[in-house]
Coordinates of C-alpha atoms in Angstrom, one line a residue:
M1027 CA 0.0 0.0 0.0
F1028 CA 1.3 3.5 -0.9
T1029 CA 0.0 6.4 1.1
S1030 CA 0.7 10.0 0.3
I1031 CA 1.8 12.5 3.0
N1032 CA 1.2 16.2 2.6
P1033 CA 4.7 17.7 3.4
A1034 CA 3.2 21.1 4.2
T1035 CA 1.1 19.7 7.1
G1036 CA 2.2 16.1 7.7
A1037 CA -1.4 15.0 7.1
T1038 CA -2.1 11.6 5.6
G1039 CA -3.6 11.7 2.1
D1040 CA -4.8 9.1 -0.4
S1041 CA -3.7 5.5 -0.4
F1042 CA -3.0 3.3 -3.4
Q1043 CA -2.9 -0.5 -3.6
E1044 CA 0.3 -2.1 -4.8
L1045 CA -0.1 -4.3 -7.8
A1046 CA -0.1 -8.1 -7.1
P1047 CA 2.2 -10.3 -9.3
E1048 CA -0.7 -11.4 -11.4
E1049 CA -1.8 -7.8 -12.0
I1050 CA 1.7 -6.9 -13.1
E1051 CA 1.5 -9.8 -15.6
L1052 CA -1.8 -8.5 -16.9
A1053 CA -0.3 -5.0 -17.3
L1054 CA 2.6 -6.4 -19.3
Q1055 CA 0.3 -8.4 -21.5
R1056 CA -1.8 -5.3 -22.1
A1057 CA 1.3 -3.3 -23.0
Q1058 CA 2.4 -6.0 -25.5
D1059 CA -1.1 -6.2 -27.1
A1060 CA -1.2 -2.4 -27.4
Y1061 CA 2.1 -2.3 -29.1
R1062 CA 1.1 -4.8 -31.7
S1063 CA -1.5 -2.4 -33.1
W1064 CA 0.1 1.0 -32.1
R1065 CA 3.4 0.3 -33.9
T1066 CA 1.6 0.4 -37.3
T1067 CA -0.8 3.2 -36.4
P1068 CA -0.4 6.1 -38.9
L1069 CA 1.6 9.1 -37.6
Q1070 CA -1.5 11.3 -38.2
K1071 CA -3.5 9.3 -35.6
R1072 CA -0.6 9.4 -33.1
T1073 CA -0.4 13.1 -33.4
Q1074 CA -4.2 13.4 -33.0
L1075 CA -3.9 11.5 -29.8
L1076 CA -1.1 13.8 -28.5
W1077 CA -3.2 16.9 -29.3
A1078 CA -6.2 15.4 -27.5
I1079 CA -4.1 14.5 -24.4
A1080 CA -2.8 18.1 -24.3
D1081 CA -6.4 19.4 -24.4
K1082 CA -7.4 17.1 -21.5
W1083 CA -4.5 18.3 -19.5
E1084 CA -5.4 21.9 -20.3
A1085 CA -9.0 21.3 -19.1
D1086 CA -7.8 19.7 -15.9
K1087 CA -4.9 22.0 -15.1
P1088 CA -6.1 23.3 -11.7
H1089 CA -6.8 19.7 -10.5
L1090 CA -3.4 18.4 -11.7
A1091 CA -1.6 21.3 -10.0
Q1092 CA -3.4 20.8 -6.7
V1093 CA -2.6 17.1 -6.6
A1094 CA 1.1 17.8 -7.1
V1095 CA 1.0 20.4 -4.3
R1096 CA -0.6 18.0 -1.9
E1097 CA 1.7 15.1 -2.7
M1098 CA 5.2 16.8 -2.8
G1099 CA 4.8 20.4 -1.5
K1100 CA 5.7 22.6 -4.5
T1101 CA 4.0 25.9 -4.7
L1102 CA 0.7 26.1 -6.6
K1103 CA 2.3 28.6 -9.0
S1104 CA 5.1 26.3 -9.8
A1105 CA 2.8 23.3 -10.1
V1106 CA 0.6 25.1 -12.6
A1107 CA 3.8 26.1 -14.6
E1108 CA 4.8 22.4 -14.6
V1109 CA 1.5 21.3 -16.0
E1110 CA 1.7 24.0 -18.6
K1111 CA 5.2 22.7 -19.6
C1112 CA 3.7 19.2 -19.9
I1113 CA 1.0 20.5 -22.2
A1114 CA 3.7 22.2 -24.3
G1115 CA 5.6 18.9 -24.4
F1116 CA 2.6 16.9 -25.8
R1117 CA 1.9 19.6 -28.4
H1118 CA 5.6 19.8 -29.4
Y1119 CA 5.7 16.1 -30.3
A1120 CA 2.3 16.4 -32.0
E1121 CA 3.5 19.2 -34.2
H1122 CA 7.1 18.2 -34.8
G1123 CA 7.1 14.4 -34.3
P1124 CA 6.3 13.4 -37.9
R1125 CA 9.2 15.5 -39.1
Y1126 CA 11.5 14.0 -36.6
L1127 CA 10.6 10.5 -37.9
E1128 CA 11.1 11.2 -41.6
P1129 CA 13.4 8.6 -43.3
V1130 CA 16.7 9.9 -44.6
D1131 CA 18.1 8.8 -48.0
V1132 CA 21.7 7.7 -47.9
E1133 CA 23.8 7.2 -51.1
T1134 CA 26.0 4.1 -51.0
A1135 CA 28.7 2.6 -53.3
A1136 CA 26.3 -0.2 -54.1
G1137 CA 23.2 2.0 -54.7
H1138 CA 21.3 3.8 -52.0
A1139 CA 19.7 3.2 -48.6
A1140 CA 17.0 4.7 -46.5
A1141 CA 17.5 5.2 -42.8
R1142 CA 14.1 4.7 -41.1
W1143 CA 13.0 5.2 -37.5
L1144 CA 10.9 2.3 -36.3
P1145 CA 9.4 1.5 -32.9
M1146 CA 10.7 -1.2 -30.6
G1147 CA 8.1 -2.1 -28.0
P1148 CA 7.1 -1.4 -24.4
V1149 CA 9.5 1.0 -22.6
L1150 CA 9.7 1.2 -18.8
A1151 CA 10.3 4.5 -17.0
I1152 CA 11.3 4.9 -13.3
M1153 CA 10.6 8.4 -12.3
P1154 CA 11.1 10.6 -9.2
W1155 CA 8.8 12.8 -7.2
N1156 CA 10.3 16.3 -7.7
F1157 CA 8.6 17.1 -11.0
P1158 CA 5.9 14.4 -10.9
Y1159 CA 4.3 15.3 -14.2
W1160 CA 7.1 16.8 -16.3
Q1161 CA 9.6 14.0 -15.6
A1162 CA 7.0 11.5 -16.8
V1163 CA 5.6 13.5 -19.7
R1164 CA 9.0 14.0 -21.3
F1165 CA 9.0 10.2 -21.6
I1166 CA 5.4 9.6 -22.3
A1167 CA 5.0 12.0 -25.2
P1168 CA 7.9 10.8 -27.4
T1169 CA 7.1 7.2 -26.5
I1170 CA 3.6 7.6 -27.9
M1171 CA 4.8 9.5 -31.0
A1172 CA 7.4 6.8 -31.7
G1173 CA 4.9 4.0 -31.8
N1174 CA 6.1 2.4 -28.6
V1175 CA 4.0 2.0 -25.4
A1176 CA 4.8 3.4 -22.0
L1177 CA 5.0 1.7 -18.6
L1178 CA 5.6 4.1 -15.6
K1179 CA 7.0 3.1 -12.2
H1180 CA 6.4 6.4 -10.4
A1181 CA 7.8 7.4 -7.0
S1182 CA 5.7 6.0 -4.1
S1183 CA 5.0 9.4 -2.7
V1184 CA 3.3 10.7 -5.9
Q1185 CA 1.0 7.8 -6.9
G1186 CA -1.9 10.2 -7.1
C1187 CA -0.1 12.1 -9.9
G1188 CA 0.7 8.9 -11.7
Q1189 CA -2.9 7.7 -11.5
L1190 CA -4.3 11.0 -12.7
M1191 CA -1.9 11.0 -15.7
Q1192 CA -3.1 7.5 -16.7
Q1193 CA -6.7 8.6 -16.4
L1194 CA -6.2 11.7 -18.6
V1195 CA -4.3 9.8 -21.3
S1196 CA -7.1 7.2 -21.4
A1197 CA -9.8 9.8 -21.4
A1198 CA -8.1 11.4 -24.5
G1199 CA -8.8 8.2 -26.4
A1200 CA -5.6 6.2 -26.0
P1201 CA -5.9 2.5 -26.7
D1202 CA -6.0 0.2 -23.6
G1203 CA -2.4 -0.5 -22.4
L1204 CA -0.7 2.4 -24.3
F1205 CA 0.2 4.1 -21.1
Q1206 CA 0.0 2.5 -17.7
N1207 CA 1.1 3.7 -14.3
L1208 CA 2.3 0.7 -12.3
P1209 CA 2.0 1.2 -8.5
I1210 CA 4.9 -1.2 -7.6
K1211 CA 7.9 -1.1 -5.2
S1212 CA 11.4 -0.7 -6.3
D1213 CA 12.3 -4.3 -5.7
M1214 CA 10.1 -5.3 -8.6
V1215 CA 12.0 -3.2 -11.2
S1216 CA 14.7 -5.7 -12.0
D1217 CA 12.1 -8.4 -12.8
L1218 CA 10.3 -6.0 -15.1
I1219 CA 13.6 -5.1 -16.9
A1220 CA 14.3 -8.8 -17.3
D1221 CA 10.9 -9.5 -18.9
Q1222 CA 11.3 -10.0 -22.6
R1223 CA 8.3 -7.8 -23.4
V1224 CA 10.1 -4.7 -22.0
V1225 CA 12.5 -3.5 -24.6
A1226 CA 14.2 -0.6 -22.9
V1227 CA 14.3 1.4 -19.7
T1228 CA 14.8 5.0 -18.6
L1229 CA 15.4 6.4 -15.1
T1230 CA 15.6 9.8 -13.5
G1231 CA 16.9 9.5 -10.0
S1232 CA 20.0 9.1 -7.9
E1233 CA 23.3 7.6 -9.1
G1234 CA 22.8 4.7 -6.8
A1235 CA 19.4 3.9 -8.4
G1236 CA 20.9 4.5 -11.8
A1237 CA 23.7 2.0 -11.2
K1238 CA 21.2 -0.7 -10.2
V1239 CA 19.0 -0.1 -13.2
A1240 CA 22.0 -0.1 -15.5
Q1241 CA 23.2 -3.4 -14.1
A1242 CA 19.8 -5.0 -14.6
A1243 CA 19.5 -3.5 -18.1
G1244 CA 23.1 -4.7 -18.9
R1245 CA 22.2 -8.3 -17.8
A1246 CA 19.2 -8.2 -20.1
L1247 CA 21.2 -6.4 -22.9
K1248 CA 18.7 -3.6 -23.1
K1249 CA 19.0 0.0 -23.9
V1250 CA 19.0 2.4 -20.9
V1251 CA 18.9 6.2 -20.5
L1252 CA 19.9 7.6 -17.2
E1253 CA 19.3 11.2 -15.9
L1254 CA 20.9 11.2 -12.5
G1255 CA 22.1 13.7 -9.9
G1256 CA 23.7 17.1 -10.5
S1257 CA 25.7 19.6 -8.5
D1258 CA 25.4 22.4 -11.1
P1259 CA 27.8 25.4 -11.0
L1260 CA 26.7 28.9 -11.7
I1261 CA 29.8 31.0 -12.6
V1262 CA 29.8 34.8 -12.2
M1263 CA 32.5 36.8 -14.0
P1264 CA 33.4 40.5 -13.6
S1265 CA 31.4 41.7 -16.6
A1266 CA 28.2 40.0 -15.4
D1267 CA 25.1 41.9 -14.5
L1268 CA 25.3 41.2 -10.8
E1269 CA 21.8 42.1 -9.9
K1270 CA 20.3 39.7 -12.5
A1271 CA 22.9 37.0 -11.7
A1272 CA 22.1 37.1 -7.9
K1273 CA 18.4 37.2 -8.5
T1274 CA 18.6 34.2 -10.8
A1275 CA 20.9 32.4 -8.4
V1276 CA 18.2 32.8 -5.6
T1277 CA 15.5 31.5 -7.9
A1278 CA 17.7 28.5 -8.8
R1279 CA 18.2 27.5 -5.2
V1280 CA 14.6 28.0 -3.9
Q1281 CA 12.4 27.0 -6.8
N1282 CA 10.9 23.6 -6.1
A1283 CA 12.4 24.1 -2.6
G1284 CA 15.8 23.5 -4.2
Q1285 CA 14.8 20.0 -5.3
S1286 CA 15.8 20.2 -8.9
C1287 CA 18.5 18.3 -10.7
I1288 CA 19.5 21.2 -13.0
C1289 CA 19.2 24.3 -10.8
A1290 CA 22.5 25.8 -9.8
K1291 CA 23.7 24.6 -6.4
R1292 CA 27.3 25.9 -6.4
M1293 CA 27.9 29.6 -7.0
I1294 CA 31.5 30.1 -8.3
V1295 CA 32.2 33.8 -8.3
H1296 CA 35.3 35.7 -9.6
Q1297 CA 37.2 37.3 -6.8
D1298 CA 36.8 40.8 -8.3
V1299 CA 33.0 40.7 -7.8
Y1300 CA 32.7 38.1 -5.0
D1301 CA 31.8 40.4 -2.2
A1302 CA 29.3 42.4 -4.2
F1303 CA 27.6 39.3 -5.5
L1304 CA 27.5 37.6 -2.1
E1305 CA 25.9 40.6 -0.5
R1306 CA 23.1 40.6 -3.0
F1307 CA 22.7 36.8 -3.1
A1308 CA 22.6 36.4 0.7
A1309 CA 20.1 39.2 1.1
G1310 CA 17.9 37.6 -1.6
M1311 CA 18.0 34.2 0.1
Q1312 CA 17.0 35.8 3.4
A1313 CA 14.1 37.6 1.8
V1314 CA 12.5 34.5 0.2
R1315 CA 8.9 34.1 1.4
V1316 CA 8.5 30.6 2.8
G1317 CA 4.9 29.5 3.5
D1318 CA 1.8 27.7 2.6
P1319 CA 2.4 26.4 -1.0
M1320 CA -1.3 27.1 -1.9
E1321 CA -1.0 30.8 -1.0
D1322 CA -0.4 33.5 -3.5
G1323 CA 3.0 35.2 -3.3
V1324 CA 4.8 32.3 -1.5
E1325 CA 8.1 31.6 -3.2
M1326 CA 9.0 28.4 -1.4
G1327 CA 7.0 25.7 0.3
P1328 CA 8.2 22.7 2.3
L1329 CA 10.6 20.1 1.1
S1330 CA 9.0 16.9 -0.2
S1331 CA 9.3 15.0 3.1
I1332 CA 10.7 15.4 6.7
E1333 CA 13.3 12.8 5.7
Q1334 CA 14.5 14.9 2.8
R1335 CA 14.6 18.1 4.9
D1336 CA 16.6 16.3 7.6
T1337 CA 19.1 15.0 5.0
V1338 CA 19.7 18.5 3.8
L1339 CA 20.2 19.9 7.4
E1340 CA 22.6 17.0 8.1
Q1341 CA 24.7 17.9 5.0
V1342 CA 24.9 21.5 6.3
E1343 CA 26.1 20.4 9.6
R1344 CA 28.8 18.1 8.0
A1345 CA 29.9 21.1 5.9
R1346 CA 30.3 23.2 9.0
A1347 CA 32.2 20.5 10.8
A1348 CA 34.6 20.4 7.8
G1349 CA 35.2 24.2 8.2
A1350 CA 32.5 25.8 6.2
T1351 CA 30.6 28.9 7.4
L1352 CA 26.8 29.1 7.4
L1353 CA 26.3 32.6 6.4
V1354 CA 22.5 32.7 6.6
G1355 CA 19.5 30.4 7.1
A1356 CA 19.4 26.6 6.6
E1357 CA 17.4 26.4 9.8
K1358 CA 14.6 24.0 10.7
I1359 CA 11.2 25.7 10.9
E1360 CA 9.3 24.4 13.9
R1361 CA 5.9 23.5 12.5
D1362 CA 4.1 20.4 11.2
G1363 CA 5.6 19.3 7.9
A1364 CA 9.0 19.4 6.2
W1365 CA 10.0 23.0 6.6
M1366 CA 13.3 24.9 6.6
T1367 CA 14.7 28.3 5.6
P1368 CA 17.0 28.8 2.5
G1369 CA 20.7 28.8 3.4
V1370 CA 24.1 30.0 2.2
L1371 CA 27.4 28.2 2.9
V1372 CA 30.8 29.9 2.3
D1373 CA 34.4 29.1 3.1
I1374 CA 33.9 25.5 1.9
D1375 CA 36.9 23.2 1.4
P1376 CA 36.6 22.1 -2.2
E1377 CA 38.2 18.8 -1.2
S1378 CA 35.8 18.0 1.6
N1379 CA 33.3 15.2 1.1
V1380 CA 30.3 17.4 1.3
A1381 CA 31.7 19.6 -1.5
K1382 CA 31.5 16.6 -3.8
E1383 CA 27.9 15.9 -3.0
E1384 CA 24.6 17.1 -4.3
I1385 CA 22.6 19.1 -1.8
F1386 CA 19.0 18.5 -2.9
G1387 CA 17.4 21.4 -1.1
P1388 CA 17.4 25.2 -0.7
V1389 CA 21.1 25.6 0.4
A1390 CA 23.7 27.2 -1.8
A1391 CA 27.5 26.8 -1.7
V1392 CA 29.5 29.9 -2.7
Y1393 CA 33.1 29.6 -3.9
K1394 CA 35.6 32.3 -4.8
A1395 CA 37.5 31.9 -8.1
R1396 CA 40.8 33.6 -8.9
D1397 CA 40.3 33.6 -12.7
I1398 CA 38.5 31.8 -15.4
D1399 CA 40.8 28.8 -15.2
H1400 CA 40.1 28.4 -11.5
A1401 CA 36.4 28.8 -12.1
I1402 CA 36.4 26.0 -14.6
E1403 CA 38.5 23.9 -12.4
L1404 CA 36.0 24.3 -9.5
A1405 CA 33.1 23.8 -11.8
N1406 CA 34.5 20.4 -13.0
D1407 CA 35.8 19.3 -9.6
V1408 CA 32.7 17.2 -8.8
P1409 CA 31.6 13.7 -10.0
Y1410 CA 28.5 15.2 -11.7
G1411 CA 28.0 16.8 -15.1
L1412 CA 24.4 17.6 -15.7
G1413 CA 23.8 21.4 -16.1
S1414 CA 25.7 24.6 -15.6
A1415 CA 25.2 28.4 -16.0
V1416 CA 27.6 31.2 -16.7
W1417 CA 27.2 35.0 -16.3
T1418 CA 29.5 37.1 -18.4
K1419 CA 29.3 39.6 -21.3
D1420 CA 32.6 38.4 -22.7
D1421 CA 32.1 36.3 -25.9
A1422 CA 35.5 34.7 -25.5
E1423 CA 34.6 33.6 -22.0
I1424 CA 31.3 32.3 -23.1
E1425 CA 33.0 30.1 -25.8
R1426 CA 35.5 28.9 -23.2
F1427 CA 32.8 27.9 -20.8
A1428 CA 30.8 26.2 -23.4
R1429 CA 33.8 24.2 -24.5
D1430 CA 35.4 23.3 -21.2
I1431 CA 32.7 22.9 -18.6
E1432 CA 32.0 19.2 -18.3
A1433 CA 28.2 19.1 -18.4
G1434 CA 25.4 18.2 -20.8
M1435 CA 24.0 21.7 -20.7
T1436 CA 25.2 25.3 -20.2
A1437 CA 22.9 28.3 -19.8
V1438 CA 24.4 31.7 -20.7
N1439 CA 23.1 34.7 -18.6
S1440 CA 19.9 32.9 -17.8
L1441 CA 18.3 30.3 -15.6
L1442 CA 18.9 26.8 -16.9
A1443 CA 15.6 25.0 -17.6
S1444 CA 14.5 22.1 -19.7
T1445 CA 12.5 22.7 -22.8
P1446 CA 10.7 20.3 -25.2
E1447 CA 12.9 21.5 -28.1
A1448 CA 16.4 21.0 -26.7
P1449 CA 18.4 17.9 -25.7
F1450 CA 18.4 17.2 -21.9
G1451 CA 20.9 15.0 -20.1
G1452 CA 24.4 14.8 -18.6
V1453 CA 27.8 13.2 -18.4
K1454 CA 29.9 11.6 -15.7
L1455 CA 27.8 10.4 -12.8
S1456 CA 24.9 12.5 -14.0
G1457 CA 24.1 9.7 -16.5
H1458 CA 24.0 9.2 -20.2
G1459 CA 21.5 9.4 -23.1
R1460 CA 19.3 12.3 -23.9
E1461 CA 15.7 13.3 -23.5
L1462 CA 13.5 15.8 -25.4
G1463 CA 13.6 17.1 -28.9
P1464 CA 14.3 14.6 -31.7
W1465 CA 17.1 13.1 -29.6
G1466 CA 14.8 11.9 -26.9
L1467 CA 12.4 10.6 -29.5
H1468 CA 15.1 8.6 -31.2
E1469 CA 16.6 7.1 -28.0
F1470 CA 14.2 4.1 -28.0
M1471 CA 13.8 3.5 -31.7
N1472 CA 15.3 1.1 -34.2
L1473 CA 17.3 3.1 -36.7
K1474 CA 16.9 0.6 -39.6
A1475 CA 18.8 0.8 -42.8
V1476 CA 16.8 -0.4 -45.9
M1477 CA 19.3 -1.1 -48.7
F1478 CA 18.5 -0.8 -52.4
A1479 CA 20.7 -2.0 -55.2
A1480 CA 21.8 0.4 -57.9
E1481 CA 19.2 0.8 -60.7
G1482 CA 19.6 -1.9 -63.4
E1483 CA 21.4 -4.4 -61.3
R1484 CA 19.9 -7.8 -60.7
T1485 CA 19.3 -8.6 -57.0
G1486 CA 18.0 -12.2 -57.4
P1487 CA 19.7 -15.4 -58.3
K1488 CA 21.2 -15.6 -61.8
A1489 CA 19.1 -17.4 -64.5
A1490 CA 20.3 -20.8 -65.5
D1491 CA 22.6 -20.8 -68.5

């Protein structure tokens, strides 16, 4: 049994029955049956379904947002924005999917070939709680467009979101089994990956979970895409607009209560503007309005759970024990739920254990860089490589950062955010493979070469003499 807990109040919410083994078997059979017909469904009908799903989500936007607020604590404003991004994602693949799937002619020495994108079968996704809709939709939309079918193992704390997604996809006219939310525990995942009906797997989560899923996929010789942790740098150089940089840095650390893989967690600031930036940034973090996530004007709600909040506070204490200074905040708020204030750490030893970790909460680490070389060195001196952001007006510096920061994404003078059009993913312990755009659509497709002989050549057996 899965039971949701409202992190803003600690109150118990809805409960969801875990699937029994025989129900999992039925779900797999439904997925396989759906694939047999969906794989040959014309692209026009696939796009029509995606448009219809987007319309259903648009009509149910307030309800979708409220469920996310109750289950994981994000502000209502950010929940609505997340639903709107999902709607844009469905519509993006509806509009551009057919073009992404166009075959490509290739000339060969023996004639010519056509490279075609073909579906593969049921794909399993293991998704987290922090963006309960968007994390899933950026898998669901391209999976449907590709002609595959989707199986979602969602986080136990957001089963209401998973159930609601399935209901809306079904209500839009999806065939039975095309998308199923599977309320199962993590110990069932390896068996699902091993099942011959599941052709590939994607996971967004911790590096520990990613390693387990990759091992299971490797044993079964199946394709896997992993989007794991991140400890993204935000680099500020002397030419930067400090007001905008500091304001964006605050947003990065407190949106979704700091529980975002790609929002900057380490502020790396050139020594010439370090003091001026830090003053603005610390004041901004102190001024963040923390409160009821359903209330207008609130900038940060609770963390997703008391356990998650306590993990962040424990990381702060370990950083202090290793010599770091807590400049502001990072204090537990004494009320029911998973509450804390935003915090800023300085004087951190880059070689300390906590400096190498991801702090998945509203606490920033601020470092001083001597020059651009030192800034890049600090940026790369962690085992992760998901996102990054740079603030500078110098074109040469922008090119240097784009080339030398070890990350899958770099934002220039802006907040890093995912978008349906651009590739999303990382390197190093942040995983491999890409989501979104044509790249995400193609990850779980068979790129098939169809070879044609040169015109006039005989391709069959020679006639008898």
